[in-house]
PDB file of C-alpha atoms in Angstrom:
ATOM      1  CA  UNK A   1       0.167  -0.116   0.025  1.00 60.00           C
ATOM      2  CA  UNK A   2       2.743   2.528   1.015  1.00 66.00           C
ATOM      3  CA  UNK A   3       4.795   1.511  -2.030  1.00 66.00           C
ATOM      4  CA  UNK A   4       1.790   2.169  -4.291  1.00 63.00           C
ATOM      5  CA  UNK A   5       1.822   5.729  -2.904  1.00 67.00           C
ATOM      6  CA  UNK A   6       5.438   6.446  -3.305  1.00 69.00           C
ATOM      7  CA  UNK A   7       5.064   7.580  -6.934  1.00 67.00           C
ATOM      8  CA  UNK A   8       2.312  10.363  -6.084  1.00 63.00           C
ATOM      9  CA  UNK A   9       4.776  11.639  -3.232  1.00 72.00           C
ATOM     10  CA  UNK A  10       7.539  14.514  -4.037  1.00 67.00           C
ATOM     11  CA  UNK A  11      11.133  14.387  -2.764  1.00 68.00           C
ATOM     12  CA  UNK A  12      11.097  10.419  -2.078  1.00 76.00           C
ATOM     13  CA  UNK A  13      14.486   8.498  -2.330  1.00 76.00           C
ATOM     14  CA  UNK A  14      15.252   5.441  -4.200  1.00 76.00           C
ATOM     15  CA  UNK A  15      15.294   3.440  -0.935  1.00 79.00           C
ATOM     16  CA  UNK A  16      13.081   5.549   1.471  1.00 81.00           C
ATOM     17  CA  UNK A  17      13.351   5.203   5.318  1.00 83.00           C
ATOM     18  CA  UNK A  18       9.871   4.378   6.540  1.00 85.00           C
ATOM     19  CA  UNK A  19       8.262   4.873   9.866  1.00 87.00           C
ATOM     20  CA  UNK A  20       4.474   3.811  10.979  1.00 86.00           C
ATOM     21  CA  UNK A  21       2.965   4.826  14.231  1.00 87.00           C
ATOM     22  CA  UNK A  22      -0.613   4.189  15.350  1.00 85.00           C
ATOM     23  CA  UNK A  23      -2.010   7.893  15.812  1.00 80.00           C
ATOM     24  CA  UNK A  24      -5.719   6.919  16.870  1.00 65.00           C
ATOM     25  CA  UNK A  25      -8.158   4.204  17.420  1.00 54.00           C
ATOM     26  CA  UNK A  26     -11.693   5.719  17.046  1.00 60.00           C
ATOM     27  CA  UNK A  27     -14.916   3.454  16.890  1.00 63.00           C
ATOM     28  CA  UNK A  28     -14.620   1.993  13.749  1.00 67.00           C
ATOM     29  CA  UNK A  29     -11.561   2.803  11.608  1.00 75.00           C
ATOM     30  CA  UNK A  30      -7.849   2.717  12.240  1.00 80.00           C
ATOM     31  CA  UNK A  31      -5.471   5.746  11.491  1.00 86.00           C
ATOM     32  CA  UNK A  32      -1.661   5.567  11.322  1.00 87.00           C
ATOM     33  CA  UNK A  33       0.852   8.198  10.713  1.00 88.00           C
ATOM     34  CA  UNK A  34       3.605   7.185   7.919  1.00 88.00           C
ATOM     35  CA  UNK A  35       6.719   8.911   7.793  1.00 88.00           C
ATOM     36  CA  UNK A  36       8.556   8.367   4.391  1.00 85.00           C
ATOM     37  CA  UNK A  37      11.978   9.944   4.550  1.00 84.00           C
ATOM     38  CA  UNK A  38      10.603  13.816   5.295  1.00 82.00           C
ATOM     39  CA  UNK A  39       7.189  13.382   3.883  1.00 85.00           C
ATOM     40  CA  UNK A  40       4.283  12.227   6.222  1.00 88.00           C
ATOM     41  CA  UNK A  41       1.210  11.085   5.435  1.00 88.00           C
ATOM     42  CA  UNK A  42      -1.820   9.511   7.218  1.00 88.00           C
ATOM     43  CA  UNK A  43      -3.422   6.092   6.180  1.00 88.00           C
ATOM     44  CA  UNK A  44      -7.079   5.170   7.128  1.00 86.00           C
ATOM     45  CA  UNK A  45      -8.011   1.594   7.308  1.00 84.00           C
ATOM     46  CA  UNK A  46     -11.900   0.921   7.452  1.00 81.00           C
ATOM     47  CA  UNK A  47     -12.777  -1.413  10.128  1.00 69.00           C
ATOM     48  CA  UNK A  48     -15.306  -4.019   9.978  1.00 62.00           C
ATOM     49  CA  UNK A  49     -17.145  -4.690   7.084  1.00 64.00           C
ATOM     50  CA  UNK A  50     -20.458  -3.949   8.503  1.00 63.00           C
ATOM     51  CA  UNK A  51     -19.191  -0.109   8.747  1.00 59.00           C
ATOM     52  CA  UNK A  52     -19.113  -0.225   4.892  1.00 58.00           C
ATOM     53  CA  UNK A  53     -22.536  -0.963   5.333  1.00 68.00           C
ATOM     54  CA  UNK A  54     -23.519   1.795   7.449  1.00 73.00           C
ATOM     55  CA  UNK A  55     -21.655   4.428   5.971  1.00 77.00           C
ATOM     56  CA  UNK A  56     -21.296   5.717   2.533  1.00 83.00           C
ATOM     57  CA  UNK A  57     -17.929   5.515   1.631  1.00 83.00           C
ATOM     58  CA  UNK A  58     -18.545   6.890  -1.764  1.00 84.00           C
ATOM     59  CA  UNK A  59     -19.725  10.311  -0.155  1.00 87.00           C
ATOM     60  CA  UNK A  60     -17.154  10.278   2.403  1.00 87.00           C
ATOM     61  CA  UNK A  61     -14.509  10.425   0.016  1.00 87.00           C
ATOM     62  CA  UNK A  62     -15.997  12.840  -2.394  1.00 87.00           C
ATOM     63  CA  UNK A  63     -16.438  15.072   0.629  1.00 86.00           C
ATOM     64  CA  UNK A  64     -12.895  14.476   1.218  1.00 86.00           C
ATOM     65  CA  UNK A  65     -12.037  15.584  -2.341  1.00 86.00           C
ATOM     66  CA  UNK A  66     -14.365  18.554  -1.873  1.00 83.00           C
ATOM     67  CA  UNK A  67     -12.577  20.019   1.191  1.00 81.00           C
ATOM     68  CA  UNK A  68      -9.203  19.193  -0.820  1.00 80.00           C
ATOM     69  CA  UNK A  69     -10.825  21.647  -3.129  1.00 80.00           C
ATOM     70  CA  UNK A  70     -11.808  24.205  -0.498  1.00 78.00           C
ATOM     71  CA  UNK A  71      -8.316  23.970   1.359  1.00 79.00           C
ATOM     72  CA  UNK A  72     -10.107  22.435   4.266  1.00 80.00           C
ATOM     73  CA  UNK A  73      -8.809  19.354   4.638  1.00 81.00           C
ATOM     74  CA  UNK A  74      -5.548  17.245   3.694  1.00 86.00           C
ATOM     75  CA  UNK A  75      -4.339  16.474   0.244  1.00 86.00           C
ATOM     76  CA  UNK A  76      -5.490  13.187  -1.540  1.00 87.00           C
ATOM     77  CA  UNK A  77      -2.875  11.114  -2.231  1.00 85.00           C
ATOM     78  CA  UNK A  78      -4.222   7.533  -3.043  1.00 83.00           C
ATOM     79  CA  UNK A  79      -7.453   5.370  -2.237  1.00 86.00           C
ATOM     80  CA  UNK A  80      -7.712   1.715  -2.102  1.00 83.00           C
ATOM     81  CA  UNK A  81     -10.290  -1.026  -1.295  1.00 81.00           C
ATOM     82  CA  UNK A  82     -10.423  -0.289   2.350  1.00 81.00           C
ATOM     83  CA  UNK A  83      -9.191   3.356   2.666  1.00 87.00           C
ATOM     84  CA  UNK A  84      -6.967   6.186   1.486  1.00 89.00           C
ATOM     85  CA  UNK A  85      -3.965   7.881   1.648  1.00 90.00           C
ATOM     86  CA  UNK A  86      -3.541  11.654   2.458  1.00 89.00           C
ATOM     87  CA  UNK A  87      -1.312  14.310   3.619  1.00 88.00           C
ATOM     88  CA  UNK A  88      -0.921  14.530   7.502  1.00 89.00           C
ATOM     89  CA  UNK A  89      -2.231  17.407   9.168  1.00 89.00           C
ATOM     90  CA  UNK A  90      -0.055  19.079  11.706  1.00 88.00           C
ATOM     91  CA  UNK A  91      -1.377  19.451  15.211  1.00 90.00           C
ATOM     92  CA  UNK A  92      -2.693  17.662  17.710  1.00 90.00           C
ATOM     93  CA  UNK A  93      -6.646  16.110  18.379  1.00 91.00           C
ATOM     94  CA  UNK A  94      -8.220  17.965  21.211  1.00 95.00           C
ATOM     95  CA  UNK A  95      -9.447  16.507  24.387  1.00 95.00           C
ATOM     96  CA  UNK A  96     -13.053  16.706  25.696  1.00 95.00           C
ATOM     97  CA  UNK A  97     -11.920  19.542  28.221  1.00 97.00           C
ATOM     98  CA  UNK A  98     -10.628  21.426  25.150  1.00 97.00           C
ATOM     99  CA  UNK A  99     -14.214  22.081  24.289  1.00 98.00           C
ATOM    100  CA  UNK A 100     -14.695  24.388  27.426  1.00 97.00           C
ATOM    101  CA  UNK A 101     -12.022  26.664  26.326  1.00 96.00           C
ATOM    102  CA  UNK A 102     -13.193  29.922  25.343  1.00 96.00           C
ATOM    103  CA  UNK A 103     -10.355  30.447  22.449  1.00 95.00           C
ATOM    104  CA  UNK A 104     -11.431  26.852  21.449  1.00 97.00           C
ATOM    105  CA  UNK A 105     -15.046  27.619  21.441  1.00 98.00           C
ATOM    106  CA  UNK A 106     -14.315  30.755  19.296  1.00 97.00           C
ATOM    107  CA  UNK A 107     -12.271  28.630  16.586  1.00 97.00           C
ATOM    108  CA  UNK A 108     -14.382  25.678  16.409  1.00 98.00           C
ATOM    109  CA  UNK A 109     -17.355  28.009  15.885  1.00 98.00           C
ATOM    110  CA  UNK A 110     -15.791  29.994  13.503  1.00 97.00           C
ATOM    111  CA  UNK A 111     -14.672  26.554  11.467  1.00 96.00           C
ATOM    112  CA  UNK A 112     -18.360  25.623  11.619  1.00 97.00           C
ATOM    113  CA  UNK A 113     -19.507  28.679  10.180  1.00 97.00           C
ATOM    114  CA  UNK A 114     -16.929  28.623   7.406  1.00 94.00           C
ATOM    115  CA  UNK A 115     -18.214  24.887   6.170  1.00 94.00           C
ATOM    116  CA  UNK A 116     -21.990  26.086   6.683  1.00 95.00           C
ATOM    117  CA  UNK A 117     -21.081  28.747   4.171  1.00 93.00           C
ATOM    118  CA  UNK A 118     -19.652  26.799   1.642  1.00 88.00           C
ATOM    119  CA  UNK A 119     -21.387  27.092  -1.610  1.00 84.00           C
ATOM    120  CA  UNK A 120     -21.661  23.640  -2.825  1.00 79.00           C
ATOM    121  CA  UNK A 121     -21.756  23.113  -6.932  1.00 77.00           C
ATOM    122  CA  UNK A 122     -25.384  22.313  -8.169  1.00 80.00           C
ATOM    123  CA  UNK A 123     -23.948  19.333  -9.993  1.00 80.00           C
ATOM    124  CA  UNK A 124     -22.814  17.632  -6.810  1.00 78.00           C
ATOM    125  CA  UNK A 125     -25.565  18.165  -4.393  1.00 79.00           C
ATOM    126  CA  UNK A 126     -27.237  14.888  -5.719  1.00 78.00           C
ATOM    127  CA  UNK A 127     -24.031  12.919  -4.557  1.00 80.00           C
ATOM    128  CA  UNK A 128     -23.156  14.572  -1.287  1.00 88.00           C
ATOM    129  CA  UNK A 129     -26.386  14.726   0.495  1.00 89.00           C
ATOM    130  CA  UNK A 130     -26.401  13.370   4.047  1.00 90.00           C
ATOM    131  CA  UNK A 131     -30.055  13.571   4.614  1.00 90.00           C
ATOM    132  CA  UNK A 132     -30.150  12.219   8.422  1.00 92.00           C
ATOM    133  CA  UNK A 133     -33.614  10.993   8.075  1.00 93.00           C
ATOM    134  CA  UNK A 134     -33.084   8.612   4.986  1.00 91.00           C
ATOM    135  CA  UNK A 135     -29.833   7.645   6.683  1.00 93.00           C
ATOM    136  CA  UNK A 136     -31.936   6.273   9.460  1.00 95.00           C
ATOM    137  CA  UNK A 137     -34.566   5.013   7.661  1.00 94.00           C
ATOM    138  CA  UNK A 138     -31.583   2.994   5.756  1.00 92.00           C
ATOM    139  CA  UNK A 139     -30.268   1.758   9.135  1.00 93.00           C
ATOM    140  CA  UNK A 140     -34.109   0.635  10.331  1.00 95.00           C
ATOM    141  CA  UNK A 141     -34.293  -1.456   7.318  1.00 93.00           C
ATOM    142  CA  UNK A 142     -30.687  -2.828   7.974  1.00 91.00           C
ATOM    143  CA  UNK A 143     -31.576  -3.674  11.560  1.00 92.00           C
ATOM    144  CA  UNK A 144     -34.808  -5.344  10.232  1.00 93.00           C
ATOM    145  CA  UNK A 145     -32.916  -7.546   7.750  1.00 91.00           C
ATOM    146  CA  UNK A 146     -30.676  -8.788  10.515  1.00 89.00           C
ATOM    147  CA  UNK A 147     -33.999  -9.497  12.544  1.00 92.00           C
ATOM    148  CA  UNK A 148     -33.056  -6.978  15.463  1.00 92.00           C
ATOM    149  CA  UNK A 149     -35.479  -5.731  18.023  1.00 92.00           C
ATOM    150  CA  UNK A 150     -35.177  -2.151  17.633  1.00 93.00           C
ATOM    151  CA  UNK A 151     -38.856  -1.447  18.417  1.00 92.00           C
ATOM    152  CA  UNK A 152     -37.400   1.342  20.737  1.00 89.00           C
ATOM    153  CA  UNK A 153     -36.426   3.142  17.824  1.00 95.00           C
ATOM    154  CA  UNK A 154     -39.572   2.543  15.552  1.00 93.00           C
ATOM    155  CA  UNK A 155     -41.783   3.972  17.993  1.00 91.00           C
ATOM    156  CA  UNK A 156     -40.138   7.092  18.277  1.00 95.00           C
ATOM    157  CA  UNK A 157     -38.954   8.262  14.980  1.00 94.00           C
ATOM    158  CA  UNK A 158     -42.569   9.272  13.911  1.00 91.00           C
ATOM    159  CA  UNK A 159     -42.364  11.654  16.711  1.00 91.00           C
ATOM    160  CA  UNK A 160     -39.162  13.012  16.011  1.00 93.00           C
ATOM    161  CA  UNK A 161     -40.098  13.605  12.593  1.00 91.00           C
ATOM    162  CA  UNK A 162     -42.803  15.642  13.684  1.00 90.00           C
ATOM    163  CA  UNK A 163     -41.049  17.805  16.197  1.00 90.00           C
ATOM    164  CA  UNK A 164     -37.875  18.309  13.975  1.00 90.00           C
ATOM    165  CA  UNK A 165     -38.556  17.724  10.241  1.00 71.00           C
ATOM    166  CA  UNK A 166     -39.724  21.077   9.940  1.00 71.00           C
ATOM    167  CA  UNK A 167     -36.496  22.767  11.029  1.00 62.00           C
ATOM    168  CA  UNK A 168     -34.178  21.672   8.046  1.00 67.00           C
ATOM    169  CA  UNK A 169     -31.353  24.100   6.828  1.00 68.00           C
ATOM    170  CA  UNK A 170     -29.411  22.424   4.461  1.00 80.00           C
ATOM    171  CA  UNK A 171     -25.759  23.253   4.175  1.00 91.00           C
ATOM    172  CA  UNK A 172     -22.086  21.474   4.186  1.00 92.00           C
ATOM    173  CA  UNK A 173     -22.207  19.674   7.597  1.00 95.00           C
ATOM    174  CA  UNK A 174     -19.766  17.575   9.571  1.00 95.00           C
ATOM    175  CA  UNK A 175     -21.843  15.366  11.801  1.00 96.00           C
ATOM    176  CA  UNK A 176     -19.201  13.837  13.846  1.00 95.00           C
ATOM    177  CA  UNK A 177     -17.169  16.544  15.622  1.00 97.00           C
ATOM    178  CA  UNK A 178     -15.939  14.695  18.592  1.00 95.00           C
ATOM    179  CA  UNK A 179     -12.869  15.848  20.017  1.00 95.00           C
ATOM    180  CA  UNK A 180     -10.434  13.194  18.076  1.00 91.00           C
ATOM    181  CA  UNK A 181     -12.065  14.928  14.606  1.00 93.00           C
ATOM    182  CA  UNK A 182     -10.535  18.407  15.763  1.00 95.00           C
ATOM    183  CA  UNK A 183      -6.834  19.031  14.788  1.00 93.00           C
ATOM    184  CA  UNK A 184      -5.837  21.991  16.862  1.00 95.00           C
ATOM    185  CA  UNK A 185      -2.243  23.452  15.389  1.00 92.00           C
ATOM    186  CA  UNK A 186      -0.868  26.237  17.657  1.00 88.00           C
ATOM    187  CA  UNK A 187       1.709  27.359  15.072  1.00 78.00           C
ATOM    188  CA  UNK A 188       0.150  30.210  14.424  1.00 67.00           C
ATOM    189  CA  UNK A 189      -0.555  33.516  16.896  1.00 69.00           C
ATOM    190  CA  UNK A 190      -4.265  32.372  17.392  1.00 76.00           C
ATOM    191  CA  UNK A 191      -3.900  28.807  16.428  1.00 89.00           C
ATOM    192  CA  UNK A 192      -6.250  27.076  13.835  1.00 92.00           C
ATOM    193  CA  UNK A 193      -8.124  24.055  14.015  1.00 94.00           C
ATOM    194  CA  UNK A 194      -9.209  21.869  10.925  1.00 92.00           C
ATOM    195  CA  UNK A 195     -11.846  19.215  10.969  1.00 93.00           C
ATOM    196  CA  UNK A 196     -10.958  15.671   9.909  1.00 90.00           C
ATOM    197  CA  UNK A 197     -12.926  12.257   9.235  1.00 87.00           C
ATOM    198  CA  UNK A 198     -15.715  12.819   6.582  1.00 90.00           C
ATOM    199  CA  UNK A 199     -17.391   9.859   7.539  1.00 88.00           C
ATOM    200  CA  UNK A 200     -20.798  11.095   8.154  1.00 92.00           C
ATOM    201  CA  UNK A 201     -20.248  14.639   6.408  1.00 93.00           C
ATOM    202  CA  UNK A 202     -22.125  15.827   3.764  1.00 92.00           C
ATOM    203  CA  UNK A 203     -25.102  18.304   2.503  1.00 92.00           C
ATOM    204  CA  UNK A 204     -27.004  18.064   5.588  1.00 93.00           C
ATOM    205  CA  UNK A 205     -28.969  20.022   8.655  1.00 94.00           C
ATOM    206  CA  UNK A 206     -27.167  22.550  10.615  1.00 95.00           C
ATOM    207  CA  UNK A 207     -29.180  22.041  13.733  1.00 96.00           C
ATOM    208  CA  UNK A 208     -28.452  18.732  13.908  1.00 96.00           C
ATOM    209  CA  UNK A 209     -24.475  19.746  13.410  1.00 97.00           C
ATOM    210  CA  UNK A 210     -24.627  22.022  16.138  1.00 97.00           C
ATOM    211  CA  UNK A 211     -26.287  19.852  18.420  1.00 97.00           C
ATOM    212  CA  UNK A 212     -24.275  17.139  18.015  1.00 98.00           C
ATOM    213  CA  UNK A 213     -21.077  18.666  18.514  1.00 98.00           C
ATOM    214  CA  UNK A 214     -22.491  20.317  22.065  1.00 98.00           C
ATOM    215  CA  UNK A 215     -23.486  16.475  22.550  1.00 98.00           C
ATOM    216  CA  UNK A 216     -19.940  15.398  21.986  1.00 98.00           C
ATOM    217  CA  UNK A 217     -18.746  17.641  24.795  1.00 98.00           C
ATOM    218  CA  UNK A 218     -19.671  14.523  26.854  1.00 97.00           C
ATOM    219  CA  UNK A 219     -16.970  12.387  25.324  1.00 95.00           C
ATOM    220  CA  UNK A 220     -17.203   8.836  24.233  1.00 92.00           C
ATOM    221  CA  UNK A 221     -17.845   7.779  27.937  1.00 91.00           C
ATOM    222  CA  UNK A 222     -20.755  10.068  27.541  1.00 94.00           C
ATOM    223  CA  UNK A 223     -20.830  12.070  30.910  1.00 95.00           C
ATOM    224  CA  UNK A 224     -23.600  14.258  30.400  1.00 95.00           C
ATOM    225  CA  UNK A 225     -22.417  16.706  33.497  1.00 96.00           C
ATOM    226  CA  UNK A 226     -20.272  17.542  30.805  1.00 97.00           C
ATOM    227  CA  UNK A 227     -23.176  18.927  28.087  1.00 97.00           C
ATOM    228  CA  UNK A 228     -22.491  22.669  27.699  1.00 98.00           C
ATOM    229  CA  UNK A 229     -24.474  24.964  29.750  1.00 97.00           C
ATOM    230  CA  UNK A 230     -27.003  27.023  28.312  1.00 96.00           C
ATOM    231  CA  UNK A 231     -24.339  30.084  28.499  1.00 97.00           C
ATOM    232  CA  UNK A 232     -21.636  27.982  27.156  1.00 98.00           C
ATOM    233  CA  UNK A 233     -23.995  27.291  24.267  1.00 98.00           C
ATOM    234  CA  UNK A 234     -24.795  30.839  23.907  1.00 97.00           C
ATOM    235  CA  UNK A 235     -21.244  31.991  23.806  1.00 98.00           C
ATOM    236  CA  UNK A 236     -20.654  29.230  21.029  1.00 98.00           C
ATOM    237  CA  UNK A 237     -23.604  30.232  18.992  1.00 98.00           C
ATOM    238  CA  UNK A 238     -22.668  33.970  19.229  1.00 98.00           C
ATOM    239  CA  UNK A 239     -19.468  33.055  17.825  1.00 98.00           C
ATOM    240  CA  UNK A 240     -21.030  30.707  15.022  1.00 98.00           C
ATOM    241  CA  UNK A 241     -23.770  33.197  13.829  1.00 97.00           C
ATOM    242  CA  UNK A 242     -20.988  36.274  13.779  1.00 98.00           C
ATOM    243  CA  UNK A 243     -18.612  34.305  11.570  1.00 97.00           C
ATOM    244  CA  UNK A 244     -21.682  33.030   9.528  1.00 96.00           C
ATOM    245  CA  UNK A 245     -23.044  36.599   8.574  1.00 95.00           C
ATOM    246  CA  UNK A 246     -21.438  38.194   5.479  1.00 93.00           C
ATOM    247  CA  UNK A 247     -21.074  41.604   7.394  1.00 94.00           C
ATOM    248  CA  UNK A 248     -19.742  39.770  10.708  1.00 94.00           C
ATOM    249  CA  UNK A 249     -22.491  41.472  12.538  1.00 94.00           C
ATOM    250  CA  UNK A 250     -23.595  39.965  15.867  1.00 94.00           C
ATOM    251  CA  UNK A 251     -26.883  38.329  16.337  1.00 95.00           C
ATOM    252  CA  UNK A 252     -29.566  39.789  18.073  1.00 95.00           C
ATOM    253  CA  UNK A 253     -30.992  38.151  20.979  1.00 95.00           C
ATOM    254  CA  UNK A 254     -34.083  37.169  19.585  1.00 96.00           C
ATOM    255  CA  UNK A 255     -32.199  35.332  16.748  1.00 95.00           C
ATOM    256  CA  UNK A 256     -29.823  33.773  19.416  1.00 96.00           C
ATOM    257  CA  UNK A 257     -32.416  32.439  21.912  1.00 96.00           C
ATOM    258  CA  UNK A 258     -34.208  31.063  18.761  1.00 94.00           C
ATOM    259  CA  UNK A 259     -31.256  28.929  17.564  1.00 95.00           C
ATOM    260  CA  UNK A 260     -30.464  27.930  21.170  1.00 96.00           C
ATOM    261  CA  UNK A 261     -33.924  26.686  21.469  1.00 95.00           C
ATOM    262  CA  UNK A 262     -34.025  24.455  18.246  1.00 94.00           C
ATOM    263  CA  UNK A 263     -30.345  23.350  18.746  1.00 96.00           C
ATOM    264  CA  UNK A 264     -31.250  22.327  22.058  1.00 95.00           C
ATOM    265  CA  UNK A 265     -34.003  20.063  20.665  1.00 95.00           C
ATOM    266  CA  UNK A 266     -32.052  18.743  18.113  1.00 96.00           C
ATOM    267  CA  UNK A 267     -30.077  16.885  20.606  1.00 97.00           C
ATOM    268  CA  UNK A 268     -32.995  14.347  20.838  1.00 97.00           C
ATOM    269  CA  UNK A 269     -32.159  13.313  17.258  1.00 97.00           C
ATOM    270  CA  UNK A 270     -28.154  13.052  18.055  1.00 98.00           C
ATOM    271  CA  UNK A 271     -29.057  10.616  20.950  1.00 98.00           C
ATOM    272  CA  UNK A 272     -31.338   8.694  18.705  1.00 98.00           C
ATOM    273  CA  UNK A 273     -29.055   8.542  15.765  1.00 97.00           C
ATOM    274  CA  UNK A 274     -25.963   7.542  17.536  1.00 97.00           C
ATOM    275  CA  UNK A 275     -27.898   5.055  19.605  1.00 97.00           C
ATOM    276  CA  UNK A 276     -29.289   3.318  16.483  1.00 96.00           C
ATOM    277  CA  UNK A 277     -26.030   3.458  14.974  1.00 94.00           C
ATOM    278  CA  UNK A 278     -24.579   1.457  17.995  1.00 93.00           C
ATOM    279  CA  UNK A 279     -26.967  -0.716  18.329  1.00 94.00           C
ATOM    280  CA  UNK A 280     -26.425  -2.306  14.933  1.00 91.00           C
ATOM    281  CA  UNK A 281     -22.815  -2.180  15.163  1.00 88.00           C
ATOM    282  CA  UNK A 282     -23.236  -4.048  18.755  1.00 89.00           C
ATOM    283  CA  UNK A 283     -25.039  -6.713  17.418  1.00 85.00           C
ATOM    284  CA  UNK A 284     -23.502  -7.218  14.006  1.00 79.00           C
ATOM    285  CA  UNK A 285     -19.812  -5.851  13.932  1.00 77.00           C
ATOM    286  CA  UNK A 286     -17.051  -8.021  14.668  1.00 72.00           C
ATOM    287  CA  UNK A 287     -14.870  -5.142  16.080  1.00 71.00           C
ATOM    288  CA  UNK A 288     -13.848  -5.128  19.408  1.00 74.00           C
ATOM    289  CA  UNK A 289     -12.425  -1.656  19.155  1.00 74.00           C
ATOM    290  CA  UNK A 290     -15.534   0.223  21.074  1.00 84.00           C
ATOM    291  CA  UNK A 291     -18.111  -1.030  23.402  1.00 90.00           C
ATOM    292  CA  UNK A 292     -21.152  -0.095  21.009  1.00 91.00           C
ATOM    293  CA  UNK A 293     -23.713  -1.981  23.175  1.00 93.00           C
ATOM    294  CA  UNK A 294     -23.065   0.434  25.941  1.00 94.00           C
ATOM    295  CA  UNK A 295     -22.646   3.372  24.070  1.00 95.00           C
ATOM    296  CA  UNK A 296     -25.925   2.618  22.587  1.00 95.00           C
ATOM    297  CA  UNK A 297     -27.823   1.891  25.862  1.00 96.00           C
ATOM    298  CA  UNK A 298     -26.128   5.213  27.297  1.00 96.00           C
ATOM    299  CA  UNK A 299     -27.394   7.624  24.534  1.00 97.00           C
ATOM    300  CA  UNK A 300     -31.061   6.281  24.427  1.00 96.00           C
ATOM    301  CA  UNK A 301     -31.053   6.338  28.350  1.00 96.00           C
ATOM    302  CA  UNK A 302     -30.359  10.453  27.743  1.00 96.00           C
ATOM    303  CA  UNK A 303     -32.715  10.438  24.685  1.00 97.00           C
ATOM    304  CA  UNK A 304     -35.528   9.495  27.229  1.00 96.00           C
ATOM    305  CA  UNK A 305     -34.314  11.602  29.967  1.00 95.00           C
ATOM    306  CA  UNK A 306     -33.835  14.731  27.594  1.00 96.00           C
ATOM    307  CA  UNK A 307     -36.863  14.062  25.995  1.00 96.00           C
ATOM    308  CA  UNK A 308     -38.772  13.881  29.387  1.00 95.00           C
ATOM    309  CA  UNK A 309     -37.471  17.677  30.009  1.00 94.00           C
ATOM    310  CA  UNK A 310     -38.056  18.964  26.575  1.00 93.00           C
ATOM    311  CA  UNK A 311     -41.314  17.359  25.194  1.00 91.00           C
ATOM    312  CA  UNK A 312     -43.250  16.052  28.938  1.00 88.00           C
ATOM    313  CA  UNK A 313     -46.274  16.016  27.043  1.00 82.00           C
ATOM    314  CA  UNK A 314     -44.943  13.140  25.022  1.00 81.00           C
ATOM    315  CA  UNK A 315     -43.093  11.428  27.804  1.00 66.00           C
ATOM    316  CA  UNK A 316     -46.044  10.111  29.963  1.00 60.00           C
ATOM    317  CA  UNK A 317     -46.027   6.556  28.787  1.00 58.00           C
ATOM    318  CA  UNK A 318     -42.488   5.649  27.841  1.00 64.00           C
ATOM    319  CA  UNK A 319     -41.192   2.520  28.204  1.00 58.00           C
ATOM    320  CA  UNK A 320     -37.262   2.628  28.064  1.00 57.00           C
ATOM    321  CA  UNK A 321     -36.306  -1.172  28.356  1.00 55.00           C
ATOM    322  CA  UNK A 322     -33.048  -1.205  26.230  1.00 57.00           C
TER     323      UNK A 322
END
């Protein structure tokens, strides 16, 4: 694989020195930093075969090429059957504690606004769309084909659609901004952040993208006490809306509070989305790099907890046996 990549790299000697370092283990895939002489690349290898069914690898790679085109992502060197090779982005992945730092809130909000402001070429829109609802329907059908008990999920989908579907605003979204997918480089005066891993990215719902990022403050262990407070959410959203505005004008209070209310409700969809994903992975994946079962149970317990707080009139008869 590395040898196949050599012709595409510049400044490589005839007999290069190669070192390989595992840089992260995510919930599905494996990533390695490969140094070839003085050139650094990142090799991403997809995990279980099921992950290739649950995820849209064609859309993922297309988004990688698009991010490359707009200068938001690494240079693409090579694609192979079970992954790809890109230039290595200098910097360090964040820790969840970093999300609470004021300078990091500002940087991530600014970068998210940049993503959401990108104008998609019309001819690419059909190929890059990440429709959350269609994705959920696909996963439900997949789970049913595996004869999994997902009655807990099928009972909730119509309620979510009724509560949220009318709020869609489509733009280029990442949809998985956990700490490991935000690379911080302190090389410049204020530092920069780069979003990586486009497995769930696409033309999607900005409210989901924002709400899901707030959920990622809780980490993979999902400590809900770390979910951003209302004040922290507003701080993030002020920076986001200011950078979203063509004139960089700060939002008025009504606009700000309206967005915060919508985004807060969308955390329900984040809990549901990842709860269903992890349910399928727990039952049918042969990967042992992540406790999918525990994660699914945690997210769905929180789904019903948050639903009771935000939509009390719909929660009186909930049964949450997982």
